[in-house]
């Protein structure tokens, strides 16, 4: 089970590692978009856009549906929640470390007075 979670995290982080894919996800926040609409403004060739979409689909971040002749892209935010949960674990660690540093610096400041 842990290997499955690691694999999903790897795929999501890989998908998020490219600015074009992050921008595409941002575009999908408000509504589903056609592949044509989501690819506007990138100047990339169709195969490049398709590759970006496949990477996000593999990570579970999007779902593509065909309605008629148009391919629509839908945001699936669940993997982002998994990443947030994973990162929250480390946030606790840093909160503890930063609180310790704050305590230490306050003690030093009091000694100087």
Short mmCIF file of C-alpha atoms in Angstrom, two decimals:
data_model
loop_
_atom_site.label_atom_id
_atom_site.label_comp_id
_atom_site.label_asym_id
_atom_site.label_seq_id
_atom_site.Cartn_x
_atom_site.Cartn_y
_atom_site.Cartn_z
CA UNK A 1 0.00 0.00 0.00
CA UNK A 2 2.79 2.44 0.89
CA UNK A 3 4.45 1.78 -2.49
CA UNK A 4 1.17 2.70 -4.23
CA UNK A 5 1.01 6.00 -2.35
CA UNK A 6 4.68 6.71 -3.16
CA UNK A 7 4.07 6.00 -6.84
CA UNK A 8 1.07 8.34 -6.91
CA UNK A 9 3.04 11.09 -5.14
CA UNK A 10 5.89 10.65 -7.62
CA UNK A 11 3.48 10.98 -10.55
CA UNK A 12 1.74 14.04 -9.10
CA UNK A 13 5.00 15.81 -8.25
CA UNK A 14 6.32 15.02 -11.74
CA UNK A 15 3.14 16.43 -13.28
CA UNK A 16 3.42 19.57 -11.15
CA UNK A 17 7.12 20.01 -11.98
CA UNK A 18 6.43 21.66 -15.34
CA UNK A 19 5.07 25.24 -15.45
CA UNK A 20 2.88 24.54 -18.49
CA UNK A 21 1.10 21.72 -16.68
CA UNK A 22 0.60 23.89 -13.59
CA UNK A 23 -0.87 26.63 -15.76
CA UNK A 24 -3.18 24.13 -17.43
CA UNK A 25 -4.41 22.95 -14.04
CA UNK A 26 -5.04 26.58 -13.04
CA UNK A 27 -7.16 27.02 -16.15
CA UNK A 28 -9.29 24.03 -15.16
CA UNK A 29 -10.20 25.30 -11.68
CA UNK A 30 -13.36 27.09 -12.79
CA UNK A 31 -14.67 24.75 -15.47
CA UNK A 32 -13.95 21.92 -17.86
CA UNK A 33 -12.19 22.98 -21.05
CA UNK A 34 -11.79 21.47 -24.47
CA UNK A 35 -8.29 20.36 -25.41
CA UNK A 36 -8.29 23.19 -27.97
CA UNK A 37 -9.14 25.77 -25.29
CA UNK A 38 -6.64 24.47 -22.77
CA UNK A 39 -3.83 24.50 -25.33
CA UNK A 40 -4.39 28.12 -26.46
CA UNK A 41 -1.48 30.46 -25.98
CA UNK A 42 1.27 27.89 -25.59
CA UNK A 43 2.58 27.85 -29.14
CA UNK A 44 3.50 24.21 -28.61
CA UNK A 45 2.76 21.58 -31.19
CA UNK A 46 -0.24 19.31 -30.66
CA UNK A 47 1.90 16.31 -29.67
CA UNK A 48 3.59 18.37 -26.93
CA UNK A 49 0.23 19.44 -25.50
CA UNK A 50 -0.99 15.84 -25.70
CA UNK A 51 2.08 14.69 -23.79
CA UNK A 52 1.41 17.24 -21.03
CA UNK A 53 -2.19 16.06 -20.80
CA UNK A 54 -1.09 12.39 -20.65
CA UNK A 55 1.30 13.16 -17.79
CA UNK A 56 -1.50 14.84 -15.83
CA UNK A 57 -3.91 12.05 -16.67
CA UNK A 58 -1.43 9.40 -15.49
CA UNK A 59 -1.07 11.32 -12.22
CA UNK A 60 -4.85 11.29 -11.83
CA UNK A 61 -5.06 15.09 -11.96
CA UNK A 62 -7.34 15.26 -14.98
CA UNK A 63 -9.88 13.16 -16.79
CA UNK A 64 -10.54 13.42 -20.51
CA UNK A 65 -13.98 12.77 -21.98
CA UNK A 66 -15.03 12.79 -25.60
CA UNK A 67 -18.36 14.44 -26.39
CA UNK A 68 -19.03 14.30 -30.08
CA UNK A 69 -15.81 15.30 -31.80
CA UNK A 70 -14.58 17.42 -28.92
CA UNK A 71 -12.26 16.15 -26.17
CA UNK A 72 -13.01 17.77 -22.81
CA UNK A 73 -10.64 17.96 -19.85
CA UNK A 74 -11.90 17.86 -16.25
CA UNK A 75 -9.82 18.65 -13.14
CA UNK A 76 -9.67 15.88 -10.54
CA UNK A 77 -8.30 17.57 -7.39
CA UNK A 78 -8.15 14.48 -5.16
CA UNK A 79 -4.44 13.77 -5.82
CA UNK A 80 -3.65 17.36 -4.83
CA UNK A 81 -5.31 16.71 -1.46
CA UNK A 82 -3.09 13.64 -1.04
CA UNK A 83 -0.03 15.82 -1.69
CA UNK A 84 -1.34 18.40 0.79
CA UNK A 85 -1.83 15.70 3.42
CA UNK A 86 1.70 14.39 2.83
CA UNK A 87 3.14 17.90 3.09
CA UNK A 88 1.14 18.62 6.26
CA UNK A 89 3.15 15.89 7.99
CA UNK A 90 6.33 17.88 7.33
CA UNK A 91 4.69 21.17 8.21
CA UNK A 92 4.34 19.87 11.78
CA UNK A 93 8.07 19.12 11.82
CA UNK A 94 8.96 22.64 10.64
CA UNK A 95 6.52 24.26 13.05
CA UNK A 96 8.27 22.49 15.93
CA UNK A 97 11.72 23.43 14.62
CA UNK A 98 10.79 27.07 14.09
CA UNK A 99 9.16 27.31 17.51
CA UNK A 100 12.36 25.94 19.06
CA UNK A 101 14.41 28.49 17.16
CA UNK A 102 12.06 31.29 18.29
CA UNK A 103 12.42 30.18 21.92
CA UNK A 104 16.21 30.06 21.59
CA UNK A 105 16.40 33.52 19.98
CA UNK A 106 14.15 35.00 22.67
CA UNK A 107 16.45 33.57 25.37
CA UNK A 108 19.48 35.10 23.63
CA UNK A 109 17.76 38.47 23.39
CA UNK A 110 16.91 38.41 27.11
CA UNK A 111 20.52 37.57 28.01
CA UNK A 112 21.77 40.57 26.02
CA UNK A 113 19.50 42.94 27.97
#
